[in-house]
Coordinates of C-alpha atoms in Angstrom, one line a residue:
M19 CA 41.7 -37.9 -35.0
T20 CA 40.8 -34.7 -33.1
D21 CA 42.3 -34.2 -29.7
L22 CA 39.6 -32.8 -27.4
S23 CA 41.7 -32.8 -24.2
D24 CA 42.5 -29.1 -24.4
L25 CA 38.9 -28.0 -24.7
P26 CA 37.3 -26.4 -21.6
P27 CA 34.7 -28.6 -19.8
L28 CA 31.1 -27.8 -20.5
W29 CA 30.3 -27.8 -16.8
S30 CA 32.9 -26.4 -14.6
A31 CA 33.0 -26.3 -10.8
R32 CA 33.1 -22.5 -11.0
R33 CA 30.0 -22.4 -13.1
A34 CA 28.2 -24.7 -10.8
L35 CA 29.2 -22.5 -7.8
G36 CA 27.8 -19.5 -9.7
L37 CA 24.4 -21.1 -10.0
R38 CA 24.2 -22.2 -6.4
P39 CA 22.0 -19.2 -5.4
A40 CA 19.3 -20.4 -7.8
L41 CA 18.6 -23.5 -5.7
P42 CA 17.0 -21.7 -2.7
L43 CA 15.2 -19.3 -5.0
L44 CA 13.6 -22.1 -7.1
A45 CA 12.8 -24.1 -4.0
A46 CA 11.0 -21.1 -2.4
L47 CA 9.0 -20.5 -5.5
A48 CA 8.1 -24.1 -5.8
L49 CA 6.9 -24.1 -2.2
W50 CA 4.9 -21.0 -3.0
L51 CA 3.2 -22.5 -6.0
Y52 CA 2.3 -25.6 -4.0
A53 CA 0.9 -23.3 -1.2
V54 CA -1.4 -21.3 -3.5
R55 CA -2.7 -24.5 -5.1
H56 CA -3.6 -25.9 -1.7
T57 CA -4.9 -22.8 0.1
D58 CA -8.7 -22.4 0.6
V59 CA -9.9 -18.8 1.0
S60 CA -13.6 -19.6 1.0
R61 CA -13.8 -19.3 4.8
L62 CA -11.6 -16.6 6.1
D63 CA -11.5 -16.0 9.8
D64 CA -10.5 -12.9 11.8
Y65 CA -6.8 -13.6 11.1
G66 CA -7.3 -13.2 7.4
L67 CA -4.9 -14.9 5.1
V68 CA -2.5 -15.8 8.0
T69 CA -4.4 -18.9 9.1
A70 CA -5.7 -19.7 5.6
L71 CA -2.3 -20.1 4.0
H72 CA -0.9 -23.6 3.5
P73 CA 2.1 -24.2 5.7
S74 CA 4.4 -24.6 2.7
F75 CA 4.0 -20.9 2.1
W76 CA 5.8 -20.1 5.4
A77 CA 8.5 -22.6 4.5
G78 CA 9.0 -21.0 1.2
L79 CA 9.2 -17.6 2.7
A80 CA 11.9 -18.8 5.2
V81 CA 13.9 -20.5 2.4
L82 CA 13.7 -17.3 0.2
T83 CA 14.8 -15.0 3.1
A84 CA 17.8 -17.3 4.0
G85 CA 18.8 -17.7 0.4
F86 CA 18.7 -13.9 -0.1
W87 CA 20.8 -13.2 3.0
F88 CA 23.6 -15.6 2.2
T89 CA 23.6 -14.6 -1.4
V90 CA 23.7 -10.8 -0.8
R91 CA 26.6 -11.2 1.7
D92 CA 28.8 -13.0 -0.8
R93 CA 30.7 -10.5 -2.9
R94 CA 31.6 -13.2 -5.3
R95 CA 28.0 -13.6 -6.5
P96 CA 26.9 -11.7 -9.5
G97 CA 24.8 -8.6 -8.8
G98 CA 21.7 -10.1 -10.5
W99 CA 21.0 -12.7 -7.8
P100 CA 19.9 -10.3 -5.1
A101 CA 17.6 -8.7 -7.6
A102 CA 16.2 -12.1 -8.5
Y103 CA 15.5 -12.7 -4.8
V104 CA 13.8 -9.4 -4.4
L105 CA 11.6 -10.1 -7.3
G106 CA 10.7 -13.5 -5.7
L107 CA 9.8 -11.6 -2.5
L108 CA 7.5 -9.3 -4.4
V109 CA 5.8 -12.3 -6.1
M110 CA 5.2 -14.0 -2.7
E111 CA 4.2 -10.8 -1.0
R112 CA 2.1 -9.0 -3.6
A113 CA 0.9 -11.7 -6.1
T114 CA -0.4 -14.2 -3.6
Q115 CA -3.7 -12.4 -3.1
A116 CA -4.2 -11.9 -6.8
V117 CA -3.7 -15.6 -7.4
L118 CA -5.8 -16.8 -4.5
Y119 CA -8.8 -14.5 -4.7
P120 CA -11.1 -14.7 -7.7
T121 CA -12.1 -11.0 -7.3
P122 CA -10.1 -7.8 -6.5
L123 CA -9.6 -6.8 -2.9
Y124 CA -10.4 -3.6 -1.1
A125 CA -13.6 -1.5 -1.2
W126 CA -11.5 1.6 -2.1
A127 CA -10.1 -0.1 -5.2
W128 CA -13.6 -0.8 -6.3
K129 CA -14.5 2.8 -5.6
H130 CA -11.7 4.0 -7.9
D131 CA -12.9 1.6 -10.6
G132 CA -16.3 3.3 -10.2
V133 CA -14.7 6.7 -10.7
I134 CA -13.0 5.5 -13.9
D135 CA -16.3 4.0 -15.2
H136 CA -18.1 7.3 -14.4
L137 CA -15.4 9.2 -16.3
L138 CA -15.7 7.0 -19.3
T139 CA -19.5 7.3 -19.2
A140 CA -19.7 11.0 -18.5
G141 CA -17.1 11.7 -21.1
G142 CA -15.4 14.4 -19.1
L143 CA -14.9 16.0 -15.7
Q144 CA -17.9 17.2 -13.6
T145 CA -18.5 19.7 -10.8
A146 CA -19.9 19.4 -7.3
D147 CA -23.3 20.6 -8.6
Q148 CA -23.5 17.5 -10.8
I149 CA -22.0 14.7 -8.7
G150 CA -21.7 16.2 -5.2
D151 CA -18.7 15.3 -3.0
M152 CA -17.4 12.8 -5.5
A153 CA -16.3 15.8 -7.6
V154 CA -13.1 15.8 -5.5
Y155 CA -11.9 13.0 -7.8
D156 CA -12.5 15.1 -10.9
Q157 CA -10.4 17.9 -9.4
W158 CA -7.4 15.5 -9.2
P159 CA -8.1 13.4 -12.3
G160 CA -4.6 12.4 -13.4
F161 CA -4.7 8.8 -12.3
F162 CA -8.3 8.2 -13.3
A163 CA -7.9 9.7 -16.7
A164 CA -4.8 7.6 -17.4
Q165 CA -6.6 4.5 -16.3
A166 CA -9.6 5.4 -18.4
A167 CA -7.3 5.6 -21.4
L168 CA -5.7 2.3 -20.5
V169 CA -9.1 0.6 -20.2
R170 CA -9.9 1.9 -23.7
L171 CA -6.5 0.8 -25.0
L172 CA -6.8 -2.7 -23.6
G173 CA -10.4 -3.1 -24.8
V174 CA -11.5 -4.5 -21.4
D175 CA -14.8 -3.8 -19.7
S176 CA -13.4 -2.0 -16.7
A177 CA -10.2 -1.6 -14.6
A178 CA -11.5 -4.5 -12.4
M179 CA -10.1 -6.8 -15.1
Y180 CA -6.5 -6.0 -13.9
M181 CA -6.6 -4.1 -10.7
A182 CA -6.0 -7.3 -8.6
W183 CA -2.5 -7.3 -9.9
W184 CA -1.9 -3.6 -9.2
P185 CA 0.0 -4.2 -5.9
L186 CA 2.6 -6.2 -7.7
A187 CA 2.8 -3.7 -10.6
S188 CA 3.0 -0.6 -8.3
S189 CA 5.7 -2.2 -6.2
L190 CA 7.8 -2.9 -9.3
L191 CA 7.4 0.8 -10.1
L192 CA 9.2 1.7 -6.9
L193 CA 12.1 -0.6 -7.4
F194 CA 14.0 1.5 -10.0
P195 CA 13.9 4.9 -8.1
L196 CA 14.8 3.1 -4.9
L197 CA 17.9 1.7 -6.4
L198 CA 18.8 5.1 -7.9
I199 CA 18.4 6.8 -4.5
Y200 CA 20.4 4.2 -2.6
R201 CA 23.2 4.1 -5.2
T202 CA 23.6 7.8 -4.7
F203 CA 25.0 7.2 -1.2
T204 CA 26.7 3.8 -1.4
E205 CA 28.3 1.3 -3.8
D206 CA 28.0 -1.5 -1.2
R207 CA 25.8 -4.0 -3.0
R208 CA 25.0 -5.7 0.4
L209 CA 23.6 -2.4 1.8
I210 CA 21.6 -1.5 -1.3
W211 CA 19.8 -4.8 -1.7
T212 CA 19.2 -5.4 2.0
A213 CA 17.7 -1.9 2.2
V214 CA 15.4 -2.7 -0.8
W215 CA 14.4 -6.0 0.9
L216 CA 13.6 -4.2 4.2
F217 CA 11.6 -1.5 2.4
F218 CA 9.3 -4.0 0.8
V219 CA 9.0 -6.1 4.0
A220 CA 8.1 -3.0 6.1
N221 CA 5.8 -1.4 3.6
W222 CA 2.7 -3.0 5.0
V223 CA 0.6 0.2 5.0
G224 CA -1.3 -1.0 1.9
Q225 CA -1.1 2.1 -0.3
D226 CA 0.1 -0.1 -3.2
Y227 CA -3.4 -1.1 -4.1
F228 CA -5.3 0.4 -7.2
S229 CA -5.1 4.0 -6.2
P230 CA -3.6 7.4 -7.1
Q231 CA -1.4 7.2 -4.1
S232 CA 0.4 4.1 -5.5
V233 CA 1.5 6.0 -8.6
A234 CA 2.1 9.3 -6.9
F235 CA 4.5 7.7 -4.4
A236 CA 6.5 6.2 -7.3
L237 CA 6.7 9.7 -8.8
H238 CA 7.7 11.1 -5.5
L239 CA 10.6 8.7 -5.3
G240 CA 11.5 9.5 -8.9
V241 CA 11.7 13.2 -8.2
L242 CA 13.9 12.6 -5.2
A243 CA 16.2 10.4 -7.3
V244 CA 16.6 13.1 -9.9
V245 CA 17.2 15.8 -7.4
L246 CA 19.8 13.8 -5.4
R247 CA 21.7 12.4 -8.4
R248 CA 21.5 15.2 -11.0
Y249 CA 21.2 18.5 -9.2
G250 CA 23.8 20.3 -7.1
R251 CA 26.8 18.3 -8.4
S252 CA 29.4 20.8 -9.4
G253 CA 26.6 22.9 -11.0
T254 CA 26.4 20.7 -14.0
G255 CA 23.0 19.1 -13.3
G256 CA 24.4 15.7 -14.5
G257 CA 24.9 17.0 -18.1
S258 CA 27.2 19.4 -20.0
G259 CA 26.6 22.6 -18.0
R260 CA 23.4 24.5 -18.2
R261 CA 22.1 22.4 -21.0
G262 CA 22.2 19.2 -18.9
Q263 CA 20.5 20.9 -16.0
A264 CA 17.8 22.2 -18.3
V265 CA 17.1 18.7 -19.5
W266 CA 16.7 17.4 -15.9
T267 CA 14.5 20.3 -15.1
V268 CA 12.2 19.3 -17.9
V269 CA 12.2 15.7 -16.5
L270 CA 11.5 17.0 -13.0
T271 CA 8.6 19.2 -14.3
V272 CA 6.9 16.3 -16.0
L273 CA 7.2 14.1 -12.9
V274 CA 5.9 16.8 -10.6
M275 CA 3.0 17.7 -12.9
A276 CA 1.9 14.1 -13.1
M277 CA 2.0 13.8 -9.3
V278 CA 0.2 17.1 -8.6
I279 CA -2.8 16.4 -10.9
S280 CA -3.2 12.9 -9.4
H281 CA -3.0 13.2 -5.6
Q282 CA -3.6 15.7 -2.8
L283 CA -1.1 14.8 -0.2
T284 CA 2.0 13.5 -2.0
P285 CA 3.0 16.9 -3.5
A286 CA 2.9 18.4 0.0
M287 CA 5.2 15.7 1.3
L288 CA 7.6 16.4 -1.6
V289 CA 7.6 20.1 -0.9
V290 CA 8.4 19.4 2.7
S291 CA 11.3 17.1 1.8
L292 CA 12.8 19.4 -0.8
L293 CA 12.5 22.4 1.5
A294 CA 14.3 20.5 4.3
L295 CA 17.2 19.7 2.0
V296 CA 17.6 23.3 0.9
L297 CA 17.1 24.9 4.3
L298 CA 19.5 22.5 6.1
R299 CA 22.1 23.2 3.3
R300 CA 22.1 19.6 2.2
H301 CA 21.2 20.7 -1.3
R302 CA 22.1 24.0 -2.9
D303 CA 19.9 24.2 -5.9
W304 CA 16.5 26.0 -5.5
V305 CA 15.2 24.9 -8.9
P306 CA 13.6 21.6 -7.8
V307 CA 11.8 23.1 -4.8
A308 CA 10.7 26.2 -6.7
T309 CA 9.4 24.2 -9.6
T310 CA 7.4 21.9 -7.3
V311 CA 5.9 24.7 -5.3
V312 CA 4.9 26.7 -8.3
I313 CA 3.2 23.8 -10.0
F314 CA 1.5 22.7 -6.8
L315 CA 0.2 26.1 -5.9
A316 CA -1.0 26.7 -9.5
W317 CA -3.1 23.5 -9.4
C318 CA -4.5 24.3 -5.9
A319 CA -5.5 27.8 -7.1
T320 CA -7.3 26.6 -10.2
A321 CA -8.6 23.1 -10.7
A322 CA -8.6 22.1 -7.0
L323 CA -9.9 25.4 -5.7
P324 CA -13.6 24.3 -5.3
F325 CA -12.6 21.4 -3.0
L326 CA -10.0 23.4 -1.1
S327 CA -12.3 26.3 -0.5
A328 CA -14.8 24.1 1.2
A329 CA -12.3 22.0 3.1
M330 CA -9.9 24.7 4.2
P331 CA -11.7 25.6 7.5
D332 CA -11.6 22.0 8.6
M333 CA -8.0 21.7 7.5
I334 CA -7.0 24.7 9.5
R335 CA -8.8 23.5 12.6
A336 CA -7.0 20.1 12.3
V337 CA -3.5 21.7 12.6
G338 CA -2.0 20.4 15.8
D339 CA -4.6 17.8 16.3
I340 CA -2.2 15.0 17.1
G341 CA -5.0 13.0 18.8
G342 CA -6.7 12.7 15.4
N343 CA -3.8 10.5 14.2
V344 CA -4.3 8.0 17.0
E345 CA -8.0 8.2 17.3
R346 CA -9.8 5.2 18.7
G347 CA -13.5 4.7 19.5
Y348 CA -16.7 3.8 17.8
G349 CA -15.9 2.3 14.4
A350 CA -12.1 2.8 14.7
T351 CA -11.0 0.2 17.3
P352 CA -9.8 -3.2 16.3
T353 CA -12.1 -5.7 17.9
G354 CA -11.4 -9.4 18.4
A355 CA -8.3 -11.5 18.7
G356 CA -7.5 -11.5 15.0
A357 CA -7.9 -7.8 14.5
L358 CA -5.8 -7.1 17.6
A359 CA -3.1 -9.5 16.6
T360 CA -2.9 -7.9 13.1
S361 CA -2.7 -4.4 14.6
W362 CA 0.1 -5.4 17.0
A363 CA 2.1 -7.3 14.3
A364 CA 2.1 -4.1 12.2
R365 CA 3.1 -1.9 15.1
L366 CA 5.9 -4.3 16.1
L367 CA 7.2 -4.5 12.5
S368 CA 7.3 -0.7 12.1
G369 CA 8.7 -0.1 15.5
S370 CA 11.5 -2.7 15.0
V371 CA 12.5 -1.2 11.6
L372 CA 12.6 2.3 13.1
L373 CA 14.8 1.0 16.0
L374 CA 17.1 -0.7 13.5
A375 CA 17.4 2.5 11.6
A376 CA 18.4 4.4 14.7
A377 CA 21.0 1.7 15.4
G378 CA 22.3 1.9 11.8
V379 CA 22.8 5.7 12.1
W380 CA 24.7 5.1 15.3
R381 CA 26.8 2.1 14.1
Q382 CA 27.8 3.5 10.7
P383 CA 29.4 6.9 11.2
V384 CA 30.5 7.0 7.5
L385 CA 26.8 7.0 6.5
R386 CA 25.9 9.8 8.9
Y387 CA 28.2 12.0 6.7
R388 CA 27.8 10.6 3.2
A389 CA 24.0 9.9 3.5
M390 CA 23.0 12.9 5.4
P391 CA 20.6 14.2 2.7
L392 CA 18.8 10.8 2.9
L393 CA 18.6 11.2 6.7
V394 CA 17.1 14.7 6.2
I395 CA 14.5 13.3 3.7
T396 CA 13.7 10.6 6.2
A397 CA 12.9 13.0 9.0
A398 CA 11.2 15.6 6.8
P399 CA 7.6 14.1 6.8
L400 CA 7.4 14.1 10.6
P401 CA 5.9 17.7 10.9
M402 CA 3.0 16.5 8.7
F403 CA 2.0 14.4 11.7
V404 CA 1.1 17.6 13.5
A405 CA -0.2 19.5 10.4
S406 CA -3.2 17.3 9.7
S407 CA -4.8 14.0 10.7
Y408 CA -5.8 13.3 7.0
G409 CA -8.9 11.4 8.1
S410 CA -6.8 9.6 10.9
E411 CA -4.5 8.3 8.2
M412 CA -1.6 10.7 8.5
I413 CA 0.3 8.4 10.8
F414 CA 0.3 5.7 8.1
R415 CA 1.3 8.2 5.4
V416 CA 4.2 9.7 7.4
L417 CA 5.5 6.2 8.0
M418 CA 5.3 5.3 4.3
F419 CA 7.1 8.4 3.2
M420 CA 9.8 7.9 5.8
L421 CA 10.3 4.3 4.9
P422 CA 12.9 4.6 2.0
G423 CA 15.4 6.2 4.3
V424 CA 14.4 4.1 7.3
A425 CA 15.0 0.9 5.4
F426 CA 18.4 2.1 4.2
F427 CA 19.7 2.9 7.7
A428 CA 18.0 -0.2 9.1
A429 CA 19.9 -2.3 6.6
A430 CA 23.1 -0.7 7.7
A431 CA 22.5 -1.9 11.2
L432 CA 22.4 -5.5 10.0
L433 CA 25.7 -5.3 8.2
P434 CA 29.3 -5.0 9.3
K435 CA 31.0 -1.7 8.8
V436 CA 30.0 -0.6 5.4
R437 CA 32.4 1.1 2.9
T438 CA 30.8 3.6 0.6
L439 CA 33.6 3.5 -2.0
A440 CA 34.3 0.5 -4.2
A441 CA 38.1 0.9 -3.8
A442 CA 37.7 0.8 0.0
E443 CA 35.7 -2.4 -0.4
A444 CA 38.3 -4.0 -2.5
E445 CA 41.0 -3.0 -0.1
A446 CA 39.0 -4.5 2.8
E447 CA 38.6 -7.7 0.8
A448 CA 42.3 -7.9 0.1
E449 CA 43.1 -7.4 3.8
A450 CA 40.6 -10.1 4.8
G451 CA 42.2 -12.5 2.3
A452 CA 45.7 -11.8 3.7
R453 CA 44.5 -12.5 7.2
R454 CA 42.9 -15.8 6.1
K455 CA 46.2 -16.9 4.5
T456 CA 48.2 -16.2 7.6
E457 CA 45.7 -17.6 10.1
P458 CA 46.4 -21.1 11.4
P459 CA 44.1 -23.7 9.9
A460 CA 42.7 -24.8 13.3
R461 CA 41.3 -21.3 13.9
R462 CA 39.4 -21.2 10.6
G463 CA 36.9 -23.8 11.7
I464 CA 33.3 -23.3 12.8
G465 CA 34.3 -22.9 16.4
A466 CA 36.8 -20.2 15.7
R467 CA 34.4 -18.3 13.6
L468 CA 31.8 -18.4 16.3
R469 CA 34.3 -17.2 18.8
T470 CA 35.2 -14.3 16.6
G471 CA 31.6 -13.2 16.3
F472 CA 30.9 -14.8 12.9
G473 CA 27.8 -16.5 14.1
I474 CA 26.3 -13.3 15.6
R475 CA 27.1 -11.3 12.5
V476 CA 25.5 -13.8 10.2
W477 CA 22.7 -15.6 12.1
G478 CA 21.6 -12.6 14.2
P479 CA 20.7 -10.4 11.1
L480 CA 19.2 -13.5 9.4
L481 CA 16.8 -14.0 12.3
V482 CA 15.8 -10.4 12.2
L483 CA 15.1 -10.6 8.5
L484 CA 13.1 -13.8 9.0
A485 CA 11.0 -12.3 11.7
G486 CA 10.3 -9.1 9.7
T487 CA 9.5 -11.0 6.5
A488 CA 7.1 -13.2 8.4
A489 CA 5.5 -10.3 10.3
F490 CA 4.7 -8.6 6.9
V491 CA 2.0 -11.3 6.2
P492 CA -0.3 -10.6 9.1
S493 CA 0.4 -6.8 8.9
Y494 CA -0.6 -6.7 5.2
S495 CA -3.1 -9.6 4.8
G496 CA -4.5 -10.0 8.3
K497 CA -7.7 -8.1 7.5
D498 CA -8.5 -10.0 4.3
R499 CA -11.8 -11.0 5.9
I500 CA -12.8 -7.4 5.5
N501 CA -11.1 -6.7 2.2
Y502 CA -12.1 -9.8 0.2
F503 CA -15.5 -9.9 -1.5
P504 CA -16.4 -13.3 -2.9
P505 CA -17.9 -13.6 -6.4
Q506 CA -21.4 -14.0 -4.9
E507 CA -21.1 -10.6 -3.2
V508 CA -19.9 -8.9 -6.4
A509 CA -22.8 -10.5 -8.3
L510 CA -25.4 -9.5 -5.7
V511 CA -24.3 -5.8 -5.7
G512 CA -23.9 -5.8 -9.4
Q513 CA -27.5 -7.0 -9.9
L514 CA -28.7 -4.2 -7.5
F515 CA -27.1 -1.4 -9.5
D516 CA -28.0 -2.9 -12.8
E517 CA -31.7 -2.8 -11.9
A518 CA -31.9 0.3 -9.7
P519 CA -33.6 3.2 -11.5
E520 CA -31.9 6.6 -11.7
G521 CA -32.4 8.6 -8.6
S522 CA -32.7 5.6 -6.3
L523 CA -31.3 5.4 -2.8
V524 CA -29.2 2.5 -1.5
V525 CA -29.0 2.1 2.3
A526 CA -26.2 -0.1 3.8
A527 CA -24.5 -0.6 7.1
N528 CA -21.2 0.8 5.8
R529 CA -19.4 1.3 2.5
N530 CA -17.3 -1.9 2.7
Y531 CA -18.7 -3.8 -0.3
P532 CA -17.7 -4.0 -4.0
L533 CA -19.2 -1.6 -6.5
A534 CA -20.3 0.7 -3.7
Y535 CA -19.9 3.7 -5.9
A536 CA -21.3 2.2 -9.1
S537 CA -23.5 4.8 -10.9
Y538 CA -22.7 7.4 -8.2
G539 CA -23.7 10.1 -10.6
S540 CA -27.3 8.9 -10.6
I541 CA -27.8 6.8 -7.4
D542 CA -27.6 8.1 -3.8
H543 CA -26.1 6.2 -0.8
Y544 CA -26.6 6.3 3.0
W545 CA -24.4 4.3 5.3
F546 CA -26.1 4.3 8.6
L547 CA -23.1 3.2 10.8
E548 CA -21.5 6.5 9.8
D549 CA -24.4 8.4 11.3
D550 CA -24.5 9.6 14.9
R551 CA -24.4 6.8 17.5
S552 CA -27.7 7.8 18.9
H553 CA -29.4 7.2 15.5
V554 CA -27.5 3.9 15.2
D555 CA -29.0 2.9 18.6
E556 CA -32.5 3.7 17.3
I557 CA -31.9 1.4 14.3
V558 CA -30.8 -1.4 16.6
R559 CA -33.9 -1.0 18.8
D560 CA -36.4 -0.8 15.9
P561 CA -34.5 -1.8 12.7
A562 CA -37.4 -2.1 10.2
G563 CA -39.3 0.9 11.4
T564 CA -36.4 3.3 11.7
L565 CA -34.9 2.3 8.3
A566 CA -38.2 2.5 6.6
T567 CA -38.5 6.1 7.9
D568 CA -35.0 6.9 6.8
M569 CA -35.6 5.5 3.3
A570 CA -38.9 7.2 2.7
G571 CA -39.3 10.1 0.4
V572 CA -37.9 8.4 -2.7
D573 CA -40.6 8.8 -5.3
R574 CA -41.3 6.6 -8.3
P575 CA -39.8 5.6 -10.6
S576 CA -36.8 5.7 -8.2
R577 CA -36.7 3.1 -5.5
A578 CA -35.1 2.8 -2.0
Y579 CA -33.1 -0.4 -1.3
F580 CA -31.6 -1.9 1.8
L581 CA -28.3 -3.9 1.2
L582 CA -26.5 -6.0 3.8
T583 CA -23.5 -8.1 2.7
Q584 CA -20.7 -10.2 4.1
G585 CA -18.1 -7.5 3.7
Q586 CA -20.2 -5.0 5.7
L587 CA -20.6 -7.6 8.5
A588 CA -16.9 -8.3 8.7
N589 CA -16.0 -4.6 8.7
S590 CA -18.5 -3.8 11.4
E591 CA -17.4 -6.6 13.7
M592 CA -13.6 -6.2 13.3
N593 CA -13.7 -2.4 13.7
G594 CA -15.9 -2.2 16.8
Q595 CA -19.2 -1.0 15.2
L596 CA -22.1 -3.4 15.6
T597 CA -21.6 -7.1 16.3
G598 CA -22.6 -9.8 13.8
A599 CA -25.6 -10.7 16.0
Q600 CA -26.8 -7.1 16.0
L601 CA -26.6 -6.7 12.2
N602 CA -28.3 -10.1 11.7
S603 CA -31.0 -8.9 13.9
V604 CA -31.4 -5.8 11.7
L605 CA -31.6 -8.0 8.6
E606 CA -34.2 -10.3 10.3
S607 CA -36.3 -7.4 11.2
V608 CA -36.3 -6.0 7.7
A609 CA -37.0 -9.5 6.3
A610 CA -40.1 -9.9 8.5
S611 CA -41.5 -6.4 7.9
P612 CA -44.3 -6.0 5.4
R613 CA -42.8 -2.6 4.5
F614 CA -39.9 -4.4 2.6
R615 CA -39.8 -7.0 -0.1
L616 CA -36.9 -9.3 -1.0
V617 CA -35.3 -8.4 -4.3
A618 CA -32.2 -10.6 -4.4
E619 CA -30.4 -12.9 -2.0
N620 CA -27.5 -15.4 -2.0
S621 CA -24.9 -16.7 0.4
A622 CA -23.0 -13.3 0.6
G623 CA -26.0 -11.1 1.4
A624 CA -29.4 -9.8 0.6
V625 CA -31.2 -6.8 -1.0
Y626 CA -34.6 -5.6 0.1
E627 CA -36.7 -2.9 -1.5
L628 CA -38.9 -0.5 0.5
R629 CA -42.5 -0.7 -0.6
Q630 CA -44.3 2.4 -1.6
P631 CA -47.0 3.4 1.0
E632 CA -49.7 2.1 -1.3
E633 CA -47.9 -1.2 -1.7
A634 CA -47.5 -1.9 2.0
E635 CA -50.8 -3.5 3.2
G636 CA -51.6 -3.0 6.8
T637 CA -48.9 -0.4 7.4
E638 CA -49.1 3.3 7.9
G639 CA -47.5 5.6 5.4
T640 CA -44.1 6.9 6.3
G641 CA -42.4 10.1 5.6
P642 CA -38.8 11.3 5.6
V643 CA -37.0 12.1 8.8
E644 CA -35.4 15.6 9.0
G645 CA -31.7 15.4 8.6
T646 CA -31.4 11.9 7.1
G647 CA -31.2 10.6 3.6
S648 CA -28.3 10.4 1.2
V649 CA -24.9 10.7 2.8
E650 CA -21.9 10.8 0.5
G651 CA -18.3 10.2 1.6
T652 CA -16.3 13.3 2.1
E653 CA -12.8 11.8 2.2
G654 CA -10.3 12.3 -0.5
E655 CA -8.4 9.3 -1.8
G656 CA -7.4 7.1 1.2
G657 CA -8.0 3.8 2.8
G658 CA -5.9 0.7 2.5
E659 CA -4.5 1.0 6.0
R660 CA -4.6 -2.3 7.9

C-alpha cells in the first residue's frame, strides 16, 4: 500500500494566496462585459459615453483600480499581476468603444482611411498639382504606405475593417518602451507600474486613434528608451565597445527614419528632447541627436520641401503666438453643459497629474538626482508651446509628450519614500520586518496603523487613483456624440460618393462625417462653416439661394451636392458654430427649394443635388460667386483632441 502522507498538497494556502489578485481582476472584467452588453449607444447625448454606459462599468472600473493598488503595493506578489491589471485597464479604456460602436469613431480616422484608399488606387505618391492640399499626406507617406501594405496583406477592403481597434493596439505599442524608460531610473516595481497606470489614465488627448501620430509617438518613446539605456554608459553603448554602440546606432537610425517619414511634429519634439539632454549635460553622446537632426533635415529638404515652402511664412508668423494655443471663439468654444463638463474634466485631470508630478519631485529627492534625465525630457517640449500653435493643437501635443515623465513623478508622489536599488529595498523590507516582530501586538491593529498614517498612505492614494481613472472616461469619451457615426450615416455618405461623377462638388456644413475624403482626388469639397462668418450669416438668412449660388458652376457630367448629416449637426452644436435649429432651417430651405432635388435620405441625414439651370422650372439661372467654391483642408495630420 502506497503512503501518500508525505506528498505535498495539490492546493496549498500559499498558492491560494498567490492567486488572490486574480479575484478583483476577474470581477472587474466580468462587470465590464455585463456593461457593454447592456449599454445602448443609439441615442448619445451631449455627455457622450458617460451617461450611456451601464452603471456596472463604473463599478468594474472601481474594482479594477482598487485591486491594482493593493496588488502593486504588495512586494510578495509576482510581477506579472500589475501587468495584468494594466492590460485590464487598457481593455476597459480603449476597447469599450470598439465593442459598443458598430462603426469606427472620428472623422480624422475616416480621413486617413481615405488617404490609404487613394494611395492604393493611384498606385503611388502624387503632387499638389494632382491632388491639391491633400498632397501633404503624400509628403509624409510612411504610415499610409505601411497601412496600404497591411490592407493588401490582410486581404480586407479597407483599413476601416480594423481601425476601430487601433486605440487599443497603439496603446499596447507604448507599453514596452514605457517600461524600458522607467526601469532605467528605478527598480521599484510599485513606482514603475503606478507610473504606467497614471500614464494611460492621463493620456486622454486622443492621439491613439488611427493616425500617423499614434505610431510616431511609440517610435519617439522607443528612441528615448534606446538613448537612455544604451548610450552614454561607460562609452560602451550597451555592447562590447564600439561594435555594440554601432549596433544601437543602426537601431536608432531605423526608428528615426520611420518616424521622420510618417509625421511632421514628432521628429521636432524628439530633437528638442535630445538637445536638452546634451546641452544640460545629462547625456554625453552626440550621436543620437546628430543622427536625428541629419535625417530630419534631409527629409525636410527633399520630400517635404513643397509643403514646407508654402507653409513656412505662416509658421514663422506663428512663432510666439501663445494665444493661438488657447484660442476660443466661433467654432472653437465648447457649448452646452455636456461639452463644458467634458472640457473641465480633461483640464482637472491634466492639472491634477501635473500637480502630483511636482509633489513627487519635491517628496522624492533620490529621484531628483537619479531620474534627472527624465525630468529634462519632461520639460523639454514646453518651448514648443511658444514656437507654434499647430492649428491650436500644440497645447495638447506638448501635454502628451510631457506625459511619460509627468506620470513617473506623479506616481512617486503617491508612494512612500522610494528606493531605486533592489538591495536598498530588501534592506528596508528587513528593517520593517524586524520592527513588526518587536512591536507589541496591541499596536499592530487597525487603530494603530491608522494612528501611524497607514490609512492616509494607502487610502489617500487609492482615492486619487479612483478619481483620475474615473475622470478619464468623460475626458476621452465625452464627445462621442460628435465622434460616432451610426451605420445609417456611413451608408448615406457612401452612397453619395459611389454615385457622384468625377469632378463633382460636395457642400456640407463641416467635415465631421465619415468618408468625407473619399475620392478626394476626383471630387471637390466645400465646408461652409469654415468660411467667413459674414458668409455663414448670409447662408442662415437665405439658405437655398446662397447655397445654390455657391454650388453653381459645376458643369455636366459633374454634379453639385448638398450633404447634411447627424455628425455635422453634433459638431456644430457642441463647438459653438450654428445651433441645431439653424442647421435644420438650412435643410428645410434646401428641401423646399425647386433648385434642389432629393437624392438620398435616412435617419442620419439627407443628400440634395443642385439642379442644372435648365432643370429648375420657374427659377432663374445662377452663376458662381467670386471667391467661393471648393475649399480643401490645409491642416496636416491632427485632430482627436477632446
